[in-house]
Coordinates of C-alpha atoms in Angstrom, one line a residue:
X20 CA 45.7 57.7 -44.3
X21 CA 45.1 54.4 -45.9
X22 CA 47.5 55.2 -48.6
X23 CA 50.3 56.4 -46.1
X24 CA 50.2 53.1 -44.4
X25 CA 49.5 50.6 -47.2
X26 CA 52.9 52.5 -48.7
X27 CA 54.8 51.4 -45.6
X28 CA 52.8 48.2 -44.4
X29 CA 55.7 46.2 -44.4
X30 CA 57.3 48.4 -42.0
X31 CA 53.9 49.4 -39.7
X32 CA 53.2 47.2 -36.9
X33 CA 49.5 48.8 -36.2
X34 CA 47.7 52.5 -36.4
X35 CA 45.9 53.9 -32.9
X36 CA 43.6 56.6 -32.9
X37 CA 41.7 58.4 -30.7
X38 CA 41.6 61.2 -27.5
X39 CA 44.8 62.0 -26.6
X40 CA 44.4 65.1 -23.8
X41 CA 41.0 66.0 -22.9
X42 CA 40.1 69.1 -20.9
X43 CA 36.6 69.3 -19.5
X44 CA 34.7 72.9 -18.1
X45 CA 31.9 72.3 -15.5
X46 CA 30.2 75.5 -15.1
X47 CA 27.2 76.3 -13.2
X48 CA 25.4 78.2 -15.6
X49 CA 23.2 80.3 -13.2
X50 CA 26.2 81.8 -11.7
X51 CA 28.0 82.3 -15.3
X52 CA 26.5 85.8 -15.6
X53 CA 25.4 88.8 -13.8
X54 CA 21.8 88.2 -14.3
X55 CA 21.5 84.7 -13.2
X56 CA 24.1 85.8 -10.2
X57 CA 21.8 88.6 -9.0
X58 CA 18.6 85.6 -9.6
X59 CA 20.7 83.8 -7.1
X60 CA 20.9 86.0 -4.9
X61 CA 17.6 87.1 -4.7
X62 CA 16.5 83.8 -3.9
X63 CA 18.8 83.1 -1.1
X64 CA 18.1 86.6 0.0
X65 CA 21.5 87.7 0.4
X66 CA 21.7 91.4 0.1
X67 CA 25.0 93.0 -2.1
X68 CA 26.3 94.6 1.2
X69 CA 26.5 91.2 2.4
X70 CA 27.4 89.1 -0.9
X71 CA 31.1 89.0 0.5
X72 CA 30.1 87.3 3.5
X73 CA 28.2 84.8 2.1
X74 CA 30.7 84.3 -0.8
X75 CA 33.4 84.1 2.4
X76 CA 30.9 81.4 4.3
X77 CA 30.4 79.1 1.1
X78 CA 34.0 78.8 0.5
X79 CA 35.2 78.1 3.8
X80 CA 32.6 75.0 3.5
X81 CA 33.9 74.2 -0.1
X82 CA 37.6 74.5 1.2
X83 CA 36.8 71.9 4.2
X84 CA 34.8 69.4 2.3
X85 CA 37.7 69.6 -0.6
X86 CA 40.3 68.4 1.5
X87 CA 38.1 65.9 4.3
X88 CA 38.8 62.4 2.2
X89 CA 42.7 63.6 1.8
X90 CA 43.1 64.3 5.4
X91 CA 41.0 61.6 6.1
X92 CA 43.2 58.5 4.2
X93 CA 46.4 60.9 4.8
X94 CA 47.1 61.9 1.3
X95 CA 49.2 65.3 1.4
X96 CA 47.4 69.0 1.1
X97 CA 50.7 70.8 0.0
X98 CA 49.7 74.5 -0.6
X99 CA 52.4 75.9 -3.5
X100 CA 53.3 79.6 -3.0
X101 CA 53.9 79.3 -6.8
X102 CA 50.9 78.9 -9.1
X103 CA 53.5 78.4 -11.8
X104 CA 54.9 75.2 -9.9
X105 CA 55.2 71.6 -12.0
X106 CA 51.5 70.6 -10.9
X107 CA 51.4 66.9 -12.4
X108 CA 55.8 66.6 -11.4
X109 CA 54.8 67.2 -7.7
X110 CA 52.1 64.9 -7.8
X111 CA 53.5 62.3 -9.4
X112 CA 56.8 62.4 -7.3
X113 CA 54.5 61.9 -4.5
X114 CA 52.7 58.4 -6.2
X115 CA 55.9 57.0 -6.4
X116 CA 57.1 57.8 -3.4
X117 CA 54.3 56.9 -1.6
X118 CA 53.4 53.8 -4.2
X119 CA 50.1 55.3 -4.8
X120 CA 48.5 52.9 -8.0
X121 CA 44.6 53.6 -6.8
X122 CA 42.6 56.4 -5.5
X123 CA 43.5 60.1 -4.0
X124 CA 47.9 61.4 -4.4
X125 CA 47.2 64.5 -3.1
X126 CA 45.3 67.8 -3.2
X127 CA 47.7 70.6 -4.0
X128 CA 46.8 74.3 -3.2
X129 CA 47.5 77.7 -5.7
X130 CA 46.3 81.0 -5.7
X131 CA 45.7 81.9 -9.2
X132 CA 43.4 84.9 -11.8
X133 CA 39.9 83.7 -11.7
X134 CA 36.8 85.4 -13.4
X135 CA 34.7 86.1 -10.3
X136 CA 32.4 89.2 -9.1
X137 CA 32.8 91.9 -6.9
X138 CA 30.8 94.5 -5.1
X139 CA 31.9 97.7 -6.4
X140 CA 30.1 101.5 -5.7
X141 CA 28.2 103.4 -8.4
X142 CA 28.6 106.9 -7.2
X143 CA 27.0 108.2 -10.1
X144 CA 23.6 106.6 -8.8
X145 CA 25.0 106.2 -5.0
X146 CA 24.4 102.6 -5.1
X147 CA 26.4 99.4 -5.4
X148 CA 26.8 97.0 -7.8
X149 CA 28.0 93.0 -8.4
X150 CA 30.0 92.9 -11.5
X151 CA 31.8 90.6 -12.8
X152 CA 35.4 90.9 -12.2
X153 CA 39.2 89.1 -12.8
X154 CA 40.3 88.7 -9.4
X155 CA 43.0 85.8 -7.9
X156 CA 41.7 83.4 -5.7
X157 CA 42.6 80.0 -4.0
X158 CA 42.0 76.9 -6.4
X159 CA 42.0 72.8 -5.2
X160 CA 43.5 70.8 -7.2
X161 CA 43.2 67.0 -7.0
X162 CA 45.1 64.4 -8.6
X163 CA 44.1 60.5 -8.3
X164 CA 44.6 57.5 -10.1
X165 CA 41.1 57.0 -11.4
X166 CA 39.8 53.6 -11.5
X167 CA 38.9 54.2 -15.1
X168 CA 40.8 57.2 -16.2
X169 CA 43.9 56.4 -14.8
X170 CA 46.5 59.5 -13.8
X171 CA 44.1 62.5 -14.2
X172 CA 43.8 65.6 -12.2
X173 CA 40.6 68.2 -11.5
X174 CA 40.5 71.5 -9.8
X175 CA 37.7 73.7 -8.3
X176 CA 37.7 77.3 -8.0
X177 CA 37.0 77.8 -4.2
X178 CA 35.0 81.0 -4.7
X179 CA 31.9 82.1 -6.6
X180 CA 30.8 80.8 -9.3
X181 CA 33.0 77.7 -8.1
X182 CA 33.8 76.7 -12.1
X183 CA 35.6 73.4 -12.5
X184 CA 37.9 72.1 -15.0
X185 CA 38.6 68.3 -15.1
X186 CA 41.8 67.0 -16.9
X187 CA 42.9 63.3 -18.4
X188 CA 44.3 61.1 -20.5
X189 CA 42.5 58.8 -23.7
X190 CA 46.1 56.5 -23.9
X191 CA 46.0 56.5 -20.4
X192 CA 42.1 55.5 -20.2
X193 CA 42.9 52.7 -22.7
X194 CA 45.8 51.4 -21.1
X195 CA 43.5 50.9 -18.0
X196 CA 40.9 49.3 -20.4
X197 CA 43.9 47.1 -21.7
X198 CA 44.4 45.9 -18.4
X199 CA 41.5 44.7 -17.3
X200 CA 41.2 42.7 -20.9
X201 CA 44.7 41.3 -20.2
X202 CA 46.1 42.4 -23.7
X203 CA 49.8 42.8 -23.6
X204 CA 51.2 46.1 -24.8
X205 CA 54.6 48.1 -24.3
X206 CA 54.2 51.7 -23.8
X207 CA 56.9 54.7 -23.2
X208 CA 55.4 58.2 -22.0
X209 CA 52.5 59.2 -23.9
X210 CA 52.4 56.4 -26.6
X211 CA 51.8 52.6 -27.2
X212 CA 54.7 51.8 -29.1
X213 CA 53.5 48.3 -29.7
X214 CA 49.9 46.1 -29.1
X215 CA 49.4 42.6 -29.1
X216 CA 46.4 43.5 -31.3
X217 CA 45.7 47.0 -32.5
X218 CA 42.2 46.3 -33.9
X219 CA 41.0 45.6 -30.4
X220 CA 42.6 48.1 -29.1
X221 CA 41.0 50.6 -31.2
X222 CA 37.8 49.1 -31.2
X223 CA 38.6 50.0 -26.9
X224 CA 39.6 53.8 -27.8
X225 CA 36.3 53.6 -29.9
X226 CA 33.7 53.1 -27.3
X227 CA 35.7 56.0 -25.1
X228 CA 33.0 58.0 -27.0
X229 CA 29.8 56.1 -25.8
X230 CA 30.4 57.1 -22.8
X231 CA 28.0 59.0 -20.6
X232 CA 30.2 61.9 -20.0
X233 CA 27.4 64.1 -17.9
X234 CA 27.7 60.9 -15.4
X235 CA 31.2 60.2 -15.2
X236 CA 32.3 64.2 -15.0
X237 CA 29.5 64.5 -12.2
X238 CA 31.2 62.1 -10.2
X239 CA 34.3 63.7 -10.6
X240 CA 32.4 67.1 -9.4
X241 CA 31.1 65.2 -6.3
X242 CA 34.3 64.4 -4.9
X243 CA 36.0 67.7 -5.2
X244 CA 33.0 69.2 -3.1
X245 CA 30.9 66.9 -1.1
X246 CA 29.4 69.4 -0.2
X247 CA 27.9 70.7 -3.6
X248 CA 24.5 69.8 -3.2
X249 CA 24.5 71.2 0.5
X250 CA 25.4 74.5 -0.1
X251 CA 22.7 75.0 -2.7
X252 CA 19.9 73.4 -1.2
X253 CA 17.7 76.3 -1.3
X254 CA 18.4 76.7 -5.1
X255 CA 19.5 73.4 -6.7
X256 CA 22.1 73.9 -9.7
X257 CA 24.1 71.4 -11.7
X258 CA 26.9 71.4 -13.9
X259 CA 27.6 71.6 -17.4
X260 CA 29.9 70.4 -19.1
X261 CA 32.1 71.7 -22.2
X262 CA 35.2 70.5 -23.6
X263 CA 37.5 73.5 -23.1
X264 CA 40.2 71.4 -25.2
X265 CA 40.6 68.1 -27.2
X266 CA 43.7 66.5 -28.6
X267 CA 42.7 63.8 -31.3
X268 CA 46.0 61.6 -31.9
X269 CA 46.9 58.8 -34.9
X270 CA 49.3 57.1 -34.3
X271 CA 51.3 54.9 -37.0
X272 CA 53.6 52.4 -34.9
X273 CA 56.9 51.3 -36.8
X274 CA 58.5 48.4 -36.2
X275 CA 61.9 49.6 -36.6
X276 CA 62.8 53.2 -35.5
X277 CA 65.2 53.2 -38.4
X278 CA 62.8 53.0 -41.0
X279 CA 61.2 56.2 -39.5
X280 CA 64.3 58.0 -38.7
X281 CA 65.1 58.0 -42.6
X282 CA 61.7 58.8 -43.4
X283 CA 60.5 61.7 -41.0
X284 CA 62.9 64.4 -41.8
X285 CA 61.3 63.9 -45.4
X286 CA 58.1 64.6 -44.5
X287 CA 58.9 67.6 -42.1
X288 CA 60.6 69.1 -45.5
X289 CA 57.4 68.3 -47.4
X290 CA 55.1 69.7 -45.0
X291 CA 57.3 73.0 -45.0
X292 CA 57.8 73.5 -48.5
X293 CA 54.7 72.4 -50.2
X294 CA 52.5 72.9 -47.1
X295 CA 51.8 77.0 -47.1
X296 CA 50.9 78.4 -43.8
X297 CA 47.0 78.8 -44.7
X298 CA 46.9 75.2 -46.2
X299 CA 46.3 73.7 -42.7
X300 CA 42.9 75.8 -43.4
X301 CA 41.6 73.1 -45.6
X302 CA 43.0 70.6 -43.4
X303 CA 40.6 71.6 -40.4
X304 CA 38.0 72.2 -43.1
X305 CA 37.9 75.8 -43.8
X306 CA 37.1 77.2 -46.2
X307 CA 39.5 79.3 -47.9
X308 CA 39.4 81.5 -51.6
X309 CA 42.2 80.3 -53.8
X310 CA 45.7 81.7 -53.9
X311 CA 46.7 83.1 -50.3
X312 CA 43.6 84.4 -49.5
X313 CA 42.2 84.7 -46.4
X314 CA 38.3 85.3 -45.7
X315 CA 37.7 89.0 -45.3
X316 CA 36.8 88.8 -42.1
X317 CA 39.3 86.0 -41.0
X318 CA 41.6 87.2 -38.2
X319 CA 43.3 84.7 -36.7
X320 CA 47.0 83.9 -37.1
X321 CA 47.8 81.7 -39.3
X322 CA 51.5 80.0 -38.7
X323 CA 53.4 77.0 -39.7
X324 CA 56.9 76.2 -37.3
X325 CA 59.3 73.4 -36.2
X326 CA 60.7 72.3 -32.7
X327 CA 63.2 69.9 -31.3
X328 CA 61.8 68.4 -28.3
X329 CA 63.5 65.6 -26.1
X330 CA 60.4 63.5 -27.5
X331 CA 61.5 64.2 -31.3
X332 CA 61.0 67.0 -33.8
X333 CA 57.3 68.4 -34.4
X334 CA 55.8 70.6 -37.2
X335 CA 52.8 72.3 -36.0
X336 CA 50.7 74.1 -38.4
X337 CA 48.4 76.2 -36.6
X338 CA 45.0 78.1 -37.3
X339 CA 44.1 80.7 -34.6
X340 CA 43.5 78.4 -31.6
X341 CA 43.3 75.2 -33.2
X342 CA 46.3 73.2 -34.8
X343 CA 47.7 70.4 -36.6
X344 CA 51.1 68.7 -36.0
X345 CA 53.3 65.9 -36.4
X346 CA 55.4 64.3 -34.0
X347 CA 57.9 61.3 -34.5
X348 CA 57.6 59.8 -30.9
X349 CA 59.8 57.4 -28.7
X350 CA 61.4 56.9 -31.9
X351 CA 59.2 54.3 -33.6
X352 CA 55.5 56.0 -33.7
X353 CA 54.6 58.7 -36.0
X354 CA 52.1 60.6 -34.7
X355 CA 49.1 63.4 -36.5
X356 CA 47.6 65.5 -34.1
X357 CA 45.0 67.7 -34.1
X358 CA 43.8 70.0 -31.7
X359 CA 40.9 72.2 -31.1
X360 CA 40.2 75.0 -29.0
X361 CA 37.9 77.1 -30.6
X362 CA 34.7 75.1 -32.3
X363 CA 33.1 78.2 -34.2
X364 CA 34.1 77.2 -37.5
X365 CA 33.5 73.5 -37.3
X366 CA 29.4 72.1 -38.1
X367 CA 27.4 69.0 -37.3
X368 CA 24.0 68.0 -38.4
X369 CA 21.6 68.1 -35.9
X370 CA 18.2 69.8 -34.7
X371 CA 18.4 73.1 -34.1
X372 CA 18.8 74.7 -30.4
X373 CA 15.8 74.4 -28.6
X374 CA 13.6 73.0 -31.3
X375 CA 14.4 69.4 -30.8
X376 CA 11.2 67.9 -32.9
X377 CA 12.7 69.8 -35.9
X378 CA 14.1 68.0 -39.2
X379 CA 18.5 68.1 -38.4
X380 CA 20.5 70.6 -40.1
X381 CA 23.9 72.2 -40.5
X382 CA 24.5 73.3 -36.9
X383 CA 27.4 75.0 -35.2
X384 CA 29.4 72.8 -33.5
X385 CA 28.5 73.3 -29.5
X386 CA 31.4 73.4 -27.0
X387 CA 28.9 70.9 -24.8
X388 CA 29.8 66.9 -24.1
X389 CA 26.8 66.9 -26.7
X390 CA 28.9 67.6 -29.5
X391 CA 32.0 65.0 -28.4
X392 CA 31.7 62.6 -31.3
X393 CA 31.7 65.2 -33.8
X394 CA 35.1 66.9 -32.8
X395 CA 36.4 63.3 -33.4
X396 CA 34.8 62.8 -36.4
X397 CA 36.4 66.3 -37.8
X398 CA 39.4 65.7 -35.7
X399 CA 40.0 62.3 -37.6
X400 CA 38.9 63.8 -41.1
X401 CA 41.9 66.3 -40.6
X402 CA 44.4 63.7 -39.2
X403 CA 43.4 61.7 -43.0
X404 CA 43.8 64.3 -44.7
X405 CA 46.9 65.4 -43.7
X406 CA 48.7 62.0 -43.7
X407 CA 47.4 61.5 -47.4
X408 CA 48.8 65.0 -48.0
X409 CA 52.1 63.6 -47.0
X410 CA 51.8 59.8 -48.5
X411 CA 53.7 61.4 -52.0
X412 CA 56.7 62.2 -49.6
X413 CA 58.3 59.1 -49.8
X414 CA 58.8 57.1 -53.1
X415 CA 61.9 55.0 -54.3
X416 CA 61.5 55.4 -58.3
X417 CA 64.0 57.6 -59.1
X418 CA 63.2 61.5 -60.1
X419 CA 63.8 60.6 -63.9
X420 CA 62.0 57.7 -64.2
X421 CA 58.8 59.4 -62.6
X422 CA 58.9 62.1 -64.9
X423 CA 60.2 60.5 -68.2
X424 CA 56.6 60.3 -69.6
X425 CA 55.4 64.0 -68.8
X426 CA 58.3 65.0 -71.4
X427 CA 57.0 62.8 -74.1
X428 CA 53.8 63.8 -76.0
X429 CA 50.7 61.6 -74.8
X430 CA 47.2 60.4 -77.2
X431 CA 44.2 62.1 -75.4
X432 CA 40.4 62.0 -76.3
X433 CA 42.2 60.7 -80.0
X434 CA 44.0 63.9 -80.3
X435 CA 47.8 65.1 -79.1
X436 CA 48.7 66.4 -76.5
X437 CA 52.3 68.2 -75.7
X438 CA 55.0 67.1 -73.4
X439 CA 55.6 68.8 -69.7
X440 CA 58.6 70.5 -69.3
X441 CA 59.1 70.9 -65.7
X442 CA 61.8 73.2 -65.9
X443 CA 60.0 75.1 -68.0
X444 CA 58.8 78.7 -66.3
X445 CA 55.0 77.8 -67.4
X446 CA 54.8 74.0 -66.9
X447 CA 56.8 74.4 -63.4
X448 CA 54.2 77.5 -62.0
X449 CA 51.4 74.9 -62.9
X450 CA 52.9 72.3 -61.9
X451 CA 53.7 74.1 -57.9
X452 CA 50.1 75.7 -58.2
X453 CA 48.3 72.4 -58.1
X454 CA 50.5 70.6 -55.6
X455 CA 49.0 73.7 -52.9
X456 CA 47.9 71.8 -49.5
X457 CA 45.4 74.2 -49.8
X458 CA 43.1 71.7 -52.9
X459 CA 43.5 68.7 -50.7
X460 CA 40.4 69.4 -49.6
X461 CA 37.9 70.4 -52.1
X462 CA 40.4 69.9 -54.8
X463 CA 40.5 72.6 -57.3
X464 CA 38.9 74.4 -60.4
X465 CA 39.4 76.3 -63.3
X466 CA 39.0 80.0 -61.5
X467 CA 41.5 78.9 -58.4
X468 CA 44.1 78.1 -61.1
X469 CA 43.4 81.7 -62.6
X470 CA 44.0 83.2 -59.6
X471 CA 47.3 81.5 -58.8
X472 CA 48.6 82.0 -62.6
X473 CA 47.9 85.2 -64.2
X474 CA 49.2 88.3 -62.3
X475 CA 46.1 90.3 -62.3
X476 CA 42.5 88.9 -63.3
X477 CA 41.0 90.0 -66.4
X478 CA 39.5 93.7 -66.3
X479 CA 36.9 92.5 -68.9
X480 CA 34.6 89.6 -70.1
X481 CA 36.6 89.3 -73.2
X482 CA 40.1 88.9 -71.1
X483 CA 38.6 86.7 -68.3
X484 CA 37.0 84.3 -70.7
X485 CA 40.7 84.1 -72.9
X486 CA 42.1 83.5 -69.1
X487 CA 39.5 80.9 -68.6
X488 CA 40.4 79.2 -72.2
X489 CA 44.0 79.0 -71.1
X490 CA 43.0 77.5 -67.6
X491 CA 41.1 74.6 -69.6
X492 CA 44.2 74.2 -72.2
X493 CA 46.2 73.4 -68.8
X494 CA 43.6 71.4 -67.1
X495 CA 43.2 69.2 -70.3
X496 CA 47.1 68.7 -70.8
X497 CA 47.3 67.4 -66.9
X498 CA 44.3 65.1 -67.6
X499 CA 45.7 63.7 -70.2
X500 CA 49.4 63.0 -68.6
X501 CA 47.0 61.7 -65.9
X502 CA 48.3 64.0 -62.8
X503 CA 44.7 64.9 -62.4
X504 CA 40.9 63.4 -62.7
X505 CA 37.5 65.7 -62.6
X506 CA 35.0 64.9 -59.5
X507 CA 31.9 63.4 -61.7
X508 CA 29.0 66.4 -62.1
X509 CA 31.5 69.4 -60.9
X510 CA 33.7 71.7 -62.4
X511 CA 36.2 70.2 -59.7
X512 CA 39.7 68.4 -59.8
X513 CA 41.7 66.3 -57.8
X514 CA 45.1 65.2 -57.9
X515 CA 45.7 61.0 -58.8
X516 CA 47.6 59.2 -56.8
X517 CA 50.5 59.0 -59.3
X518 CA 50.4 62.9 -60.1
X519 CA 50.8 63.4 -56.1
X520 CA 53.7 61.6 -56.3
X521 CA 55.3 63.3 -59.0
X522 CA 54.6 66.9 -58.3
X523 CA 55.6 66.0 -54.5
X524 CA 58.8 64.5 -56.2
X525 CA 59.3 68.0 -58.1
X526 CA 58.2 70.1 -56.0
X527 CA 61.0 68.7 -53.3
X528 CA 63.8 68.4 -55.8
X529 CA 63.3 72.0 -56.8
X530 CA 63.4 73.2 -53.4
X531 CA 66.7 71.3 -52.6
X532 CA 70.1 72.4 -52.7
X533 CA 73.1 71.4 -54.0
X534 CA 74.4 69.7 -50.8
X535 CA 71.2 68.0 -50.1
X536 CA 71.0 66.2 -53.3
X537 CA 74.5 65.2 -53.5
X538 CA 73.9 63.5 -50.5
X539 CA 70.6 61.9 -51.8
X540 CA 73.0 60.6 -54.7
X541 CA 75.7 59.3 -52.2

């Protein structure tokens, strides 16, 4: 990232990153499964013929206690026959109406699928049985302009096992935070299109993370059912809390939308056409065999696309449930953005579950609060990576003059060393091997290159060690042109800075048309 914005400084006012959407899971895990369902049961000695009454009574005082401080300051409960309704349009229709800046909007009613139990007959065994079962059911949903949070909505599920989901905002947190520092700032939708100072400002979207998230959700909790604690007094449960989703944003803040509007359409054509669909693997830190690849037992979808919103265009690379994209928003920011859903393939160093005296260790990443900072940290490592992907994009030295040298023979190690053709069919394939997204990574070595370049690998010693001799021949003649530099004690290889730049250039030129570069020329 540094290298994308020290290119541009003169044109970047400041860079912002941080939580963008954050969508939070309360669950209370005794009543997640059957087991600890029946355990409940049990103890509040509630028999299965007579779960649905109790399950009936519980909501009834759930539903009342939901809606007591709305009726009781006059907010509107507006129940919508459509679950599918504009939830956050309605609600914020009513602020403004009703000049709403603190506290409760509304609470808005829907009837939507749930995962719930029901009682159902074993006539097998002539018995019955809970099981768990997708059902609809009436959910609350409150919005409020949090004190801290700002604009932010939570629901409840009104019956068993009552889950919770809690939704808001990290720009909107920080523009709270900004507020109460009194630092000026001008923002449109989503985005701060320019601070009075940035480094303060991220330094704010920085201690977002420090915060004691079982407290601050548990609050939340509280007021969408006072009567929580009430309900299970006889067997005392709390919640826990996951992050069902997280949207980790940079954003680079122009200071004139032209600059960006010349420059973005060149990087949505460099993230197409260099970037393959599996690349954004390495991006999000996956590990992926060279070529196109996939893990054998890898089977998630794996997709690159473009849209024109009303916002801007975005190209979204995505990954099974987790994604990267790019946004050019209100004009002047450009924005990297990476999302994640599904946290099996990520890691972080800690103790093991359970043993929390133990030395740390390679963990899987938890979907617990726990586990917050790390989905940053990985979600900022892929935001870098990508935007340093993408620095080549954009150069001003002309095609020629960037790849004069490559066709003149170079001195290397005291010996010569041939020119690079890059219309050549050999050079070129080399040349659009080691510009794959999918090296940015963990760069790239002599058996990833054999794998891109010969058309089947060698069926014996003899053949794969004379495909390994050519490899090195290659590897030595891009060292010495300097397009790439070994990682000190590994068989490894990056791309330098200047060879980025002029595969990117090639790459890009070879994947124009006539028309395009005719109008480059104009």
């Amino acid at each position: 990232m540094a290298g994308f914005v020290a290119k541009h400084a003169e044109h970047v006012i400041g860079t912002l990153s941080g939580f963008d959407r954050l969508v939070f899971r309360g669950t209370l895990r005794m009543l997640a499964h059957r087991g600890g369902m029946m355990t409940y049961l049990s103890a509040a000695e509630v028999l299965l013929k007579h779960f649905d009454a109790h399950a009936r009574a519980l909501t009834e005082q759930l539903k009342d206690a939901s809606t007591a401080l709305a009726r009781r300051l006059g907010r509107p409960v507006k129940y919508l026959a459509s679950a599918a309704s504009n939830k956050e349009e309605i609600a914020r229709a009513i602020a403004e109406a009703d000049g709403i800046t603190r506290g409760l909007i509304c609470v808005l009613a829907a009837v939507e699928p749930c995962l719930t139990y029901a009682v159902v007959r074993d006539r097998a065994n002539r018995r019955i049985e809970l099981e768990p079962r997708w059902r609809k059911c009436l959910f609350h949903y409150h919005y409020q302009v949090h004190p801290r949070f700002g604009f932010m909505h939570a629901r409840i599920q009104t019956w068993f096992p009552f889950a919770i989901q809690v939704c808001l905002n990290g720009r909107e947190w920080l523009a709270r935070s900004m507020d109460a520092a009194g630092l000026a700032y001008q923002r449109r939708d989503n985005c701060f299109t320019w601070l009075q100072q940035p480094e303060r400002a991220q330094r704010m979207m920085e201690r977002q993370l420090h915060s004691d998230w079982p407290v601050l959700l548990d609050a939340i909790a509280r007021s969408l059912n006072p009567m929580h604690t009430t309900m299970f007094a006889d067997f005392p449960m709390e919640y826990y809390w996951s992050t069902y989703q997280s949207e980790w944003a940079t954003d680079i803040m122009f200071r004139d939308p032209a600059v960006l509007s010349r420059l973005y359409p060149r990087l949505v054509q460099h993230g197409l056409t260099t970037f393959l669909s599996t690349d954004v693997m390495r991006f999000l830190g996956r590990k992926v065999l060279a070529g196109e690849r996939l893990p054998p037992r890898f089977a998630a979808e794996v997709t690159s696309d473009v849209k024109h919103r009303p916002e801007g265009v975005r190209i979204k690379h995505r990954v099974g449930d987790n994604s990267v994209k790019m946004y050019d928003k209100q004009g002047s920011v450009l924005r990297v953005e990476t999302t994640i859903n599904d946290v099996d393939q990520f890691k972080t160093f800690r103790p093991p579950e359970n043993q929390p005296d133990a030395d740390p260790s390679w963990q899987r990443m938890r979907k617990g609060v726990a586990d917050l900072h790390r989905r940053a940290e990985v979600s900022q490592a892929c935001n870098e990576r990508y935007l340093t992907a993408i620095a080549a994009t954009e150069d001003t030295t002309a095609l020629g003059e960037l790849t004069a040298r490559l066709c003149r023979p170079v001195t290397y190690k005291g010996r010569r060393v041939r020119a690079i053709n890059p219309h050549a069919p050999a050079d070129s394939a080399l040349l659009a091997a080691i510009s794959r997204g999918e090296f940015t990574l963990n760069g790239l070595r002599n058996q990833d290159l054999r794998g891109l370049l010969f058309a089947k690998p060698g069926r014996t010693k003899t053949e794969q060690k004379r495909q390994a001799a050519a490899i090195s021949r290659k590897l030595r003649l891009l060292r010495a042109h300097h397009l790439i530099r070994k990682v000190p004690r590994t068989h490894r290889y990056h791309l330098t800075d200047a060879g980025r730049t002029i595969v990117t250039a090639l790459m890009a030129a070879r994947n124009a048309n006539t028309q395009e570069l005719t109008k480059m020329a104009a």
